[in-house]
Short mmCIF file of C-alpha atoms in Angstrom, two decimals:
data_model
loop_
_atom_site.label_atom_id
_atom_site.label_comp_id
_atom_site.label_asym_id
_atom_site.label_seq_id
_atom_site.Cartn_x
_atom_site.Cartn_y
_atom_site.Cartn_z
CA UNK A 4 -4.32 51.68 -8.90
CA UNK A 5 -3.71 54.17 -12.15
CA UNK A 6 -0.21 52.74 -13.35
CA UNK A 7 -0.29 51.20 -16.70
CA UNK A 8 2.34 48.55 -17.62
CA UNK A 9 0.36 45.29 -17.15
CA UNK A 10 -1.18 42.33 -18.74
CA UNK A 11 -1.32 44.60 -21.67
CA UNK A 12 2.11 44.78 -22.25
CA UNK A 13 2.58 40.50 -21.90
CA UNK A 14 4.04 37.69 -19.47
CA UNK A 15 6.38 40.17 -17.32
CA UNK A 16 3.36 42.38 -17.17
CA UNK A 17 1.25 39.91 -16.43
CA UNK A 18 3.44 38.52 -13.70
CA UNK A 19 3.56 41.91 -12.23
CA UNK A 20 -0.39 41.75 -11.57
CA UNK A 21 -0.22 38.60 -10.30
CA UNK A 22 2.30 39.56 -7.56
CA UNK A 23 -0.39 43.20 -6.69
CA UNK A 24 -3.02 40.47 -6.12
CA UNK A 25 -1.36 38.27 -3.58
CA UNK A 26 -0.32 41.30 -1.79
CA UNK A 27 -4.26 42.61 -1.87
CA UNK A 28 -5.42 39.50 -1.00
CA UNK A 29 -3.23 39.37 2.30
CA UNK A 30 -4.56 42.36 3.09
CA UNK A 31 -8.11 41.68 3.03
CA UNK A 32 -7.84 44.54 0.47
CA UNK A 33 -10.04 45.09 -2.91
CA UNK A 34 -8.45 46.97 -5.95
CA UNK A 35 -9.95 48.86 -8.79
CA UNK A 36 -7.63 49.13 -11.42
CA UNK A 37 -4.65 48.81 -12.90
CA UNK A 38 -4.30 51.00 -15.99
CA UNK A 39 -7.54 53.55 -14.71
CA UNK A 40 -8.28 56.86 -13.67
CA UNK A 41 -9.75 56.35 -10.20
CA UNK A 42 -12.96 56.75 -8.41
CA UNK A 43 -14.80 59.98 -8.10
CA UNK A 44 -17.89 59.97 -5.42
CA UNK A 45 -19.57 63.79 -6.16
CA UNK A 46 -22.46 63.27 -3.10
CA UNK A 47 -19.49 62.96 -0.45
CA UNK A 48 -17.17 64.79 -2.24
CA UNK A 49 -14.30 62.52 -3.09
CA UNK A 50 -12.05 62.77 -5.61
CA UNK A 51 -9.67 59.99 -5.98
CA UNK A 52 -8.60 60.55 -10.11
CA UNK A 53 -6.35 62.48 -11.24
CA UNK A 54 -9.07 64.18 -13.47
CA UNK A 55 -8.55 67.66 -13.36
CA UNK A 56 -12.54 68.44 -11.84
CA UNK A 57 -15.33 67.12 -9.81
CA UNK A 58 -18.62 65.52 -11.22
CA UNK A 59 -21.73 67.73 -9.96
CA UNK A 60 -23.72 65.52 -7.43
CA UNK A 61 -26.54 63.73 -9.53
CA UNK A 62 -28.09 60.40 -9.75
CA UNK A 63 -26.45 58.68 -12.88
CA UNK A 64 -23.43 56.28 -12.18
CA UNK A 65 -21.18 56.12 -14.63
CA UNK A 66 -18.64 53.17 -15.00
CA UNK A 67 -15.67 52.58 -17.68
CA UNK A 68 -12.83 50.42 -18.57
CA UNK A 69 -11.52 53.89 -20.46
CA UNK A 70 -10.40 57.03 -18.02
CA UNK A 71 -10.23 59.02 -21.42
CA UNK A 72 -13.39 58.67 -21.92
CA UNK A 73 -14.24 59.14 -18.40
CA UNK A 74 -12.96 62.61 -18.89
CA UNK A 75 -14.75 63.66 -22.02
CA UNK A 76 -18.21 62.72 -20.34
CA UNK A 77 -17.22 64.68 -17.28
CA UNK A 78 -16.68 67.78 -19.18
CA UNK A 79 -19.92 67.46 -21.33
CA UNK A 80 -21.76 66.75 -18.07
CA UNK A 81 -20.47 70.43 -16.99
CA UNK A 82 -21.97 72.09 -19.85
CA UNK A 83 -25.14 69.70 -19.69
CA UNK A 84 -25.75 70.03 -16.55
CA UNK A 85 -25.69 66.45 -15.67
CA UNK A 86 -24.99 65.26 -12.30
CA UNK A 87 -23.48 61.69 -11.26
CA UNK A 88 -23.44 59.63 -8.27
CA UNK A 89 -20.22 58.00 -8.84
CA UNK A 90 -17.41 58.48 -11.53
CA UNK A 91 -15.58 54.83 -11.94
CA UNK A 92 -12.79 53.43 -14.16
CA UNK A 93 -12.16 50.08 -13.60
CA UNK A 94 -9.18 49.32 -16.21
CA UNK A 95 -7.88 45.97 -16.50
CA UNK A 96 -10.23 44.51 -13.49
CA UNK A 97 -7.57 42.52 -11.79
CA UNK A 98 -10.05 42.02 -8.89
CA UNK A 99 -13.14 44.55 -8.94
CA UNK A 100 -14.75 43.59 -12.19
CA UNK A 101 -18.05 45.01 -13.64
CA UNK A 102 -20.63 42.49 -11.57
CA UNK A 103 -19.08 43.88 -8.30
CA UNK A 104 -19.76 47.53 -9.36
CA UNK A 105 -23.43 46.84 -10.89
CA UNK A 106 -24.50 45.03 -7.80
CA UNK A 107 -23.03 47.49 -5.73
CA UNK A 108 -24.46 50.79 -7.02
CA UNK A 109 -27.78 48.55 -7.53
CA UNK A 110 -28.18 49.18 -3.64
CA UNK A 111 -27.32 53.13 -3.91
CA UNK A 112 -30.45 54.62 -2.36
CA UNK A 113 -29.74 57.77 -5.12
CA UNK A 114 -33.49 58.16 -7.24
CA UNK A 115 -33.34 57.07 -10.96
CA UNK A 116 -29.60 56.11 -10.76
CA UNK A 117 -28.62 54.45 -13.85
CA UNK A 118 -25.54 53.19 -15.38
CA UNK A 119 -23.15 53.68 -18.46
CA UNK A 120 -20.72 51.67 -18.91
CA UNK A 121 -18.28 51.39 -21.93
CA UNK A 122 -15.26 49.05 -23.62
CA UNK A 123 -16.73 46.25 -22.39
CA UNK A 124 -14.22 43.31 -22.06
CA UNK A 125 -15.15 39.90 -22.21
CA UNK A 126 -18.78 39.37 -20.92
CA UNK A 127 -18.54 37.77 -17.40
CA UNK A 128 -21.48 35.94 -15.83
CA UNK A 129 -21.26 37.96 -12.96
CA UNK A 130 -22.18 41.25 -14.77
CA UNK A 131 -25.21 38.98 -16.30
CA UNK A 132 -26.15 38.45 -12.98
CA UNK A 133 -25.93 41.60 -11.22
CA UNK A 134 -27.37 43.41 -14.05
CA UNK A 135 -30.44 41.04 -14.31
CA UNK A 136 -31.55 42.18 -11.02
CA UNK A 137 -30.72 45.92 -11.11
CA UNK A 138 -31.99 46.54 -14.61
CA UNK A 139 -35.57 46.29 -13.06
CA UNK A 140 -35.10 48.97 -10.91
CA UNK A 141 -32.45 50.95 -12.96
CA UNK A 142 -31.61 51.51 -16.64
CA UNK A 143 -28.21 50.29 -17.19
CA UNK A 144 -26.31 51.50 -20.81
CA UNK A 145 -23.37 49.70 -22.50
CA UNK A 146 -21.60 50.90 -25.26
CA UNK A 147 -19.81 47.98 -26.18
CA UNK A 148 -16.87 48.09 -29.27
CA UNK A 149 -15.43 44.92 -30.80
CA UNK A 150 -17.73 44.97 -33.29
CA UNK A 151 -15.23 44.42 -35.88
CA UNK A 152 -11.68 42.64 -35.93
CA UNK A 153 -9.40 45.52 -35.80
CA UNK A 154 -11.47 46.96 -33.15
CA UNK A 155 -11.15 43.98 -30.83
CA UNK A 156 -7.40 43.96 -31.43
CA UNK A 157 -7.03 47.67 -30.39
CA UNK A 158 -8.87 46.82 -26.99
CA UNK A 159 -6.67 44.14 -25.74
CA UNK A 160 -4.17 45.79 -26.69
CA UNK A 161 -5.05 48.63 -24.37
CA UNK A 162 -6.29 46.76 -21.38
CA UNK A 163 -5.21 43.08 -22.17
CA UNK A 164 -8.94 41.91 -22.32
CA UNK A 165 -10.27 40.55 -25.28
CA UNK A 166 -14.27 41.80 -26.13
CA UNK A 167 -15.72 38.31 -26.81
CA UNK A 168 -18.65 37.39 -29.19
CA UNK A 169 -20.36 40.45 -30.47
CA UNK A 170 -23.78 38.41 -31.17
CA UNK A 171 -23.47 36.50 -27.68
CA UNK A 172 -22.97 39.48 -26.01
CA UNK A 173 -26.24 41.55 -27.99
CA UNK A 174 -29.08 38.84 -27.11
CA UNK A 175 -27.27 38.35 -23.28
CA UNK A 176 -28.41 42.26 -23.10
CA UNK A 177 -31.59 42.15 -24.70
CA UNK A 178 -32.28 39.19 -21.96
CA UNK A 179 -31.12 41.18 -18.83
CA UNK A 180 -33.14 44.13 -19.96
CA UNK A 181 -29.59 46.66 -20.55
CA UNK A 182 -29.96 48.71 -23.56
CA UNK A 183 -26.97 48.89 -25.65
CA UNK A 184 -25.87 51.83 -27.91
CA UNK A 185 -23.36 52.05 -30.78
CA UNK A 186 -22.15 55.49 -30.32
CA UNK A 187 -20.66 57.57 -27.95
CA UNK A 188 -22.70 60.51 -28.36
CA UNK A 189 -25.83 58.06 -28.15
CA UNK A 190 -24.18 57.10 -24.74
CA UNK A 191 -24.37 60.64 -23.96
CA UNK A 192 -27.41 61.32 -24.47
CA UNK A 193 -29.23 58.20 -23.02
CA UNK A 194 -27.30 59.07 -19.96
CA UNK A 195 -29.05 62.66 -20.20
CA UNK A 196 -32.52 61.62 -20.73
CA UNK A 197 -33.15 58.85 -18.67
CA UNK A 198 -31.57 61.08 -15.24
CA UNK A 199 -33.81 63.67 -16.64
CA UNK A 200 -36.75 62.19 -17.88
CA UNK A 201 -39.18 59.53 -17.29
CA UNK A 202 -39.51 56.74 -19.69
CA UNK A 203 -42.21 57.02 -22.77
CA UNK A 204 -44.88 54.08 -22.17
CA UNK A 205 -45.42 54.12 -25.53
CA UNK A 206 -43.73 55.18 -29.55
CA UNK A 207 -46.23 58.08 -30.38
CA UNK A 208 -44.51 61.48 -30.20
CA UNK A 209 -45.54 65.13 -30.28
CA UNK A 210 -43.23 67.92 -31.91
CA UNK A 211 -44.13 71.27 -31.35
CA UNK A 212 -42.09 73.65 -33.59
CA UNK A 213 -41.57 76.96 -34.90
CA UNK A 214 -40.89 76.60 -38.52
CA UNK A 215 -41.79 73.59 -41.12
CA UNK A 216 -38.29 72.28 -41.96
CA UNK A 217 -37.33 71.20 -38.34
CA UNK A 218 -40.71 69.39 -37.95
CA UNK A 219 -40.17 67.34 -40.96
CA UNK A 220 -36.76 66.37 -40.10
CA UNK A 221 -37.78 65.16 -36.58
CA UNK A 222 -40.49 63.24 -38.15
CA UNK A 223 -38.16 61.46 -40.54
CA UNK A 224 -35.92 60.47 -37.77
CA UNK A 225 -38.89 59.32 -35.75
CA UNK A 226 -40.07 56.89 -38.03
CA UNK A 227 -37.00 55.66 -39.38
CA UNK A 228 -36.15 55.09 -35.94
CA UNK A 229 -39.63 53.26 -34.89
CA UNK A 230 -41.43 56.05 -33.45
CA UNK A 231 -44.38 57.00 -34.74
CA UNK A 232 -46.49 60.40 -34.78
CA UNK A 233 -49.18 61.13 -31.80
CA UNK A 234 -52.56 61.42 -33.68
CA UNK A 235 -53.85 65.36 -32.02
CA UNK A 236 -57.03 64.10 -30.56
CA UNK A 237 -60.44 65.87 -31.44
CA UNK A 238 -60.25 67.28 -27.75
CA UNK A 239 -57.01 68.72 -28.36
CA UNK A 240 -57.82 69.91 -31.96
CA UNK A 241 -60.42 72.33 -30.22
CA UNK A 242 -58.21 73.83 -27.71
CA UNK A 243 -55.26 74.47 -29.89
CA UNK A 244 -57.41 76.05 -32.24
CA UNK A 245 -58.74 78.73 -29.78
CA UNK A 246 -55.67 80.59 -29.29
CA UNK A 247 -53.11 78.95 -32.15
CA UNK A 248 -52.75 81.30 -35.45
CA UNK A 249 -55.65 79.99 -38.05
CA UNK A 250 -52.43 79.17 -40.36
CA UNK A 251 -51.17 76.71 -37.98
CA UNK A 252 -50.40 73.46 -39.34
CA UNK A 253 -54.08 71.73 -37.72
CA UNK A 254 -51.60 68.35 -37.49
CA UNK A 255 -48.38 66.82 -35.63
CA UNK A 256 -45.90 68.26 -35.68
CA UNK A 257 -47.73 70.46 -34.71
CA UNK A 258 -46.54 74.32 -36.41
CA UNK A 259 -46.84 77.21 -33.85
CA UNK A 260 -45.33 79.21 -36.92
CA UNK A 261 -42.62 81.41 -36.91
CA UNK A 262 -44.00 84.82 -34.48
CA UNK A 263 -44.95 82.37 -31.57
CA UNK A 264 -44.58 84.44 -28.29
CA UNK A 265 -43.32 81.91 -25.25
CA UNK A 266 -46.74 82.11 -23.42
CA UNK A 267 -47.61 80.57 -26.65
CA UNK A 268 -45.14 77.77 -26.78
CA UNK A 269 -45.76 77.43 -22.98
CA UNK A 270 -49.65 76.96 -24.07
CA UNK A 271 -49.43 74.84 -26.68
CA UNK A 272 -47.31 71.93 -24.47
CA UNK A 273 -49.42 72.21 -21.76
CA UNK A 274 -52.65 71.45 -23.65
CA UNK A 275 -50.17 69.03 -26.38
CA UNK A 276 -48.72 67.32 -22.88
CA UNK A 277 -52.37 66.29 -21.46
CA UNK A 278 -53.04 64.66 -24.72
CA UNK A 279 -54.13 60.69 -23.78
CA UNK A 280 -52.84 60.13 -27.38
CA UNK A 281 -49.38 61.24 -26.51
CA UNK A 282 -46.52 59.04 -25.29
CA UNK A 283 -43.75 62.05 -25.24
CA UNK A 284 -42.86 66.22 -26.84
CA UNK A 285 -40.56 67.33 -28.43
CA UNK A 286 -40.28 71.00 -28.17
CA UNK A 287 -38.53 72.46 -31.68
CA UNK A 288 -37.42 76.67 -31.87
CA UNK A 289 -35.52 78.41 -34.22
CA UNK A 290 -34.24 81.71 -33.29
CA UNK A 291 -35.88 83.85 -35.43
CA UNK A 292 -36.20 87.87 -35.38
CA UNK A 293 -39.66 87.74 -33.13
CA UNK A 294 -38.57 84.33 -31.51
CA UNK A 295 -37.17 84.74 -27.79
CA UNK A 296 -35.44 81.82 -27.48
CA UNK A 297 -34.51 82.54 -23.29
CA UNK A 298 -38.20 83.85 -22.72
CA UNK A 299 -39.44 80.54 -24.12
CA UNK A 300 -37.50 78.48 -22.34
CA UNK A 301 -37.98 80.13 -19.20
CA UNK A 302 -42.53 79.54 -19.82
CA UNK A 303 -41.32 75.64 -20.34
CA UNK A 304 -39.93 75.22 -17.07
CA UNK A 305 -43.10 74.69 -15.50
CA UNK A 306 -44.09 71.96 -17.96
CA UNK A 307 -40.63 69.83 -17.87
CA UNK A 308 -42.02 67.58 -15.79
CA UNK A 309 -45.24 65.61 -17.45
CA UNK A 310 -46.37 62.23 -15.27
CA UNK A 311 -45.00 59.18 -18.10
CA UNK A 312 -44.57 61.41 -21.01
CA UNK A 313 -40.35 62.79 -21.68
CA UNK A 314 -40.54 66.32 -23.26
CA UNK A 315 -37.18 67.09 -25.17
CA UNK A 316 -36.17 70.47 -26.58
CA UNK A 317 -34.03 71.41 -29.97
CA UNK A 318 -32.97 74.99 -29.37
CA UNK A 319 -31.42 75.44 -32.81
CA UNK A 320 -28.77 78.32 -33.33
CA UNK A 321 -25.56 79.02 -31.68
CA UNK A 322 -25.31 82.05 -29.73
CA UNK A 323 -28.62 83.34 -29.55
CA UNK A 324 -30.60 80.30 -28.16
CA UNK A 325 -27.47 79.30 -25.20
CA UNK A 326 -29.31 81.37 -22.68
CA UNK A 327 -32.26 79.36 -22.96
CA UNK A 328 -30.98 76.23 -24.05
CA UNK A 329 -28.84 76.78 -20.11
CA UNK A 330 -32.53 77.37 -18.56
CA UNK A 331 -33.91 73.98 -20.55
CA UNK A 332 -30.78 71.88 -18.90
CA UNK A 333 -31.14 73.55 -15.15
CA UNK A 334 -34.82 72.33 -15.54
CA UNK A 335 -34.38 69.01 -16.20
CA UNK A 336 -35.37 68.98 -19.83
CA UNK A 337 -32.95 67.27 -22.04
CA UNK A 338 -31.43 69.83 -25.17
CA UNK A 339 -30.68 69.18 -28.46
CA UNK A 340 -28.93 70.90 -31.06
CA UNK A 341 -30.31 69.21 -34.14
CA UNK A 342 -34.45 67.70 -33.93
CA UNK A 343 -33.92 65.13 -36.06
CA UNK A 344 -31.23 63.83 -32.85
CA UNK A 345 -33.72 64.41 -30.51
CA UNK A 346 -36.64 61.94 -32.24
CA UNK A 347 -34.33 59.23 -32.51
CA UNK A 348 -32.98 59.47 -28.69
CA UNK A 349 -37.19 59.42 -28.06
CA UNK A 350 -37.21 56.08 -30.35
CA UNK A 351 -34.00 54.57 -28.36
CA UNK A 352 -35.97 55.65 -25.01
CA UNK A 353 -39.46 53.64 -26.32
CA UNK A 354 -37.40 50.81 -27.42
CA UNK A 355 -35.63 50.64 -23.94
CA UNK A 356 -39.39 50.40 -22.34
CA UNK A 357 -40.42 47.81 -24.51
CA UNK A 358 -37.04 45.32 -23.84
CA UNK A 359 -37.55 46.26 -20.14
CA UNK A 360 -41.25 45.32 -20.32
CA UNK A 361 -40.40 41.53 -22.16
CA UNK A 362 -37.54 41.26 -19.49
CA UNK A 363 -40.00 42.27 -16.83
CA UNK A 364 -42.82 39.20 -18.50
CA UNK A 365 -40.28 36.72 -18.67
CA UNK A 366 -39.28 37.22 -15.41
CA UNK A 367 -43.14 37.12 -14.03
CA UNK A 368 -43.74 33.62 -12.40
CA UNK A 369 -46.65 31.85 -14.41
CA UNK A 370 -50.34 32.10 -13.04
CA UNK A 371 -51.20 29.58 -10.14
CA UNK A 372 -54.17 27.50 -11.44
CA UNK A 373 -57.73 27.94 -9.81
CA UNK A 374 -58.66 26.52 -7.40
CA UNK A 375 -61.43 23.85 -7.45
CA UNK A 376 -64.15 24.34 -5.12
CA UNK A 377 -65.61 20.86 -5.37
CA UNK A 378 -64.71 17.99 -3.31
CA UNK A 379 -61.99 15.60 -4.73
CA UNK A 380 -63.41 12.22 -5.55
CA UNK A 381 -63.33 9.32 -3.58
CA UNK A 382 -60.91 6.43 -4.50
CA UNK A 383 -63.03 2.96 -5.54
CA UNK A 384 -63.39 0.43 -3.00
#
């Protein structure tokens, strides 16, 4: 149901949803909406919005109370090359609410589906619930605004709902094992890496780059964000230093300099990716006058794909890197146009582990004690 002119807008309002329900419920009927855009299913091809496009098919669900923003992320999805399961704005919630939709798409048989959803409204224990058991299996993403007074205002306002306790709501996600973001674009991008990409098992990252600057900004980002720098291994050390310029930087970030050829680039990861010391790459270029920015990216495609370890690219530039940085995206690898971005989206992805892990522990039933092999004594005449 995509008419506005609810709850939002007081008692009449109000009344009016009252009346939709009883008619629903006579039918034996469910109803997303009011005041939404619709549902979108890209694997069978329906299109039930009035957006003005379909999703392509992919495995991320995406779920929000705001059909604006529903749009935005379906355009950037285009350009990304990010597919989705299942476009859904849910509105007001008169009767499907978030827990319905979590537990629901929990069951989709779709690999690495996982689940963005944003404006919040009031926390139900439902969502709590579904999202408990999903989260183990997969990552679900809330951007959730209210932060601030005028904030909450604005969204019941819009939708009639009011966003409930901001510090409730952050340790309720910490214990279900969602990971919450604060911006948009972070919702973006989380979406991206975690359809794309496995998840880091640990905070040390690699950055391979092209020129000095780049690599120093990613690094800053890193461990301001809580990643830390991949210590190049002895092992590693050797093999880089058998085909790498002598001037390379003999240290992580690790500084192909500026002339690298792609079979270099393509080189370097491979040897950088098998590194035991290595939780996840970052892959830096700057299009400069030797640099082949859709040759490089082209040699990557055959390492996108490293067993535990992400590898994220920054193709810096405009023009002259959007051939490749179109290659990077059709393979899976997750681009970037600033490095410093990238490193902290790494840090956000380690983090996400780590709450998943503690949710995963508490979860754990505690050990049954041994056994006792010896006979229990007899009771005293």
């Amino acid at each position: 149901m995509i008419s506005a002119g609810f709850k939002e807008t007081g008692p009449a309002g109000a009344e009016l949803e009252r009346q939709v329900l009883a008619h629903a419920r006579r039918g034996h009927m469910r109803l997303i909406g009011p005041n939404c855009l619709g549902v979108m299913n890209p694997i069978s091809g329906v299109n039930a919005t009035f957006a003005a496009g379909m999703a392509r098919r992919g495995n991320v669900t995406f779920i929000s109370q705001s059909g604006a923003l529903c749009t935005a992320v379906l355009d950037w999805s285009l350009r990304e090359m990010v597919g989705f399961s299942a476009f859904v704005s849910i509105g007001s919630m008169l009767d499907v609410g978030w827990g319905d939709l979590i537990s629901y798409f929990g069951d989709d048989p779709t690999p690495r589906a996982s689940f963005s959803t944003w404006r919040l409204s009031a926390m139900p224990r439902a969502f709590l619930s579904a999202a408990r058991e999903v989260a183990l299996t997969k990552p679900i993403i809330v951007i959730k605004p209210g932060r601030t007074e005028g904030a909450a205002k604005a969204a019941a306002s819009h939708t009639g709902s009011l966003t409930g306790s901001d510090d409730v709501l952050e340790a309720a996600f910490k214990r279900c094992g969602v990971l919450r973001v604060d911006t948009i674009s972070d919702l973006f991008h989380m979406s991206e890496v975690l359809a794309k990409q496995p998840r880091p098992q640990g905070n040390r990252l690699t950055i391979i780059t092209n020129a000095g600057g780049p690599g120093v900004l990613a690094t800053d980002a890193l461990l301001t964000s809580g990643g830390a720098l991949a210590e190049v291994s002895k092992e590693t050390m050797d093999e880089l230093n058998k085909f790498l310029p002598a001037v390379w930087s003999h240290n992580n970030p690790i500084d192909v300099i500026g002339d690298a050829s792609a079979d270099l680039y393509a080189k370097t990861l491979e040897i950088a990716g098998r590194d035991p010391n290595s939780d996840g790459l970052l892959v830096i270029l700057t299009p400069q006058a030797m640099t082949d920015a859709t040759a490089t990216a082209e040699k990557l495609k055959a390492f996108g794909h490293i067993e535990g370890k992400p590898v994220l690219a920054s193709w810096m530039g405009g023009d002259e890197i959007a051939a490749g940085e179109a290659i990077l995206n059709r393979a899976d690898i997750p681009t970037f146009a600033y490095p410093d971005t990238a490193a902290m989206v790494f840090s956000s992805m380690w983090q996400y582990s780590e709450n998943l892990r503690a949710f995963t522990k508490r979860r754990s039933p505690p050990p049954t004690p041994p056994t006792s092999n010896r006979a229990a004594p007899r009771p005293r005449s």
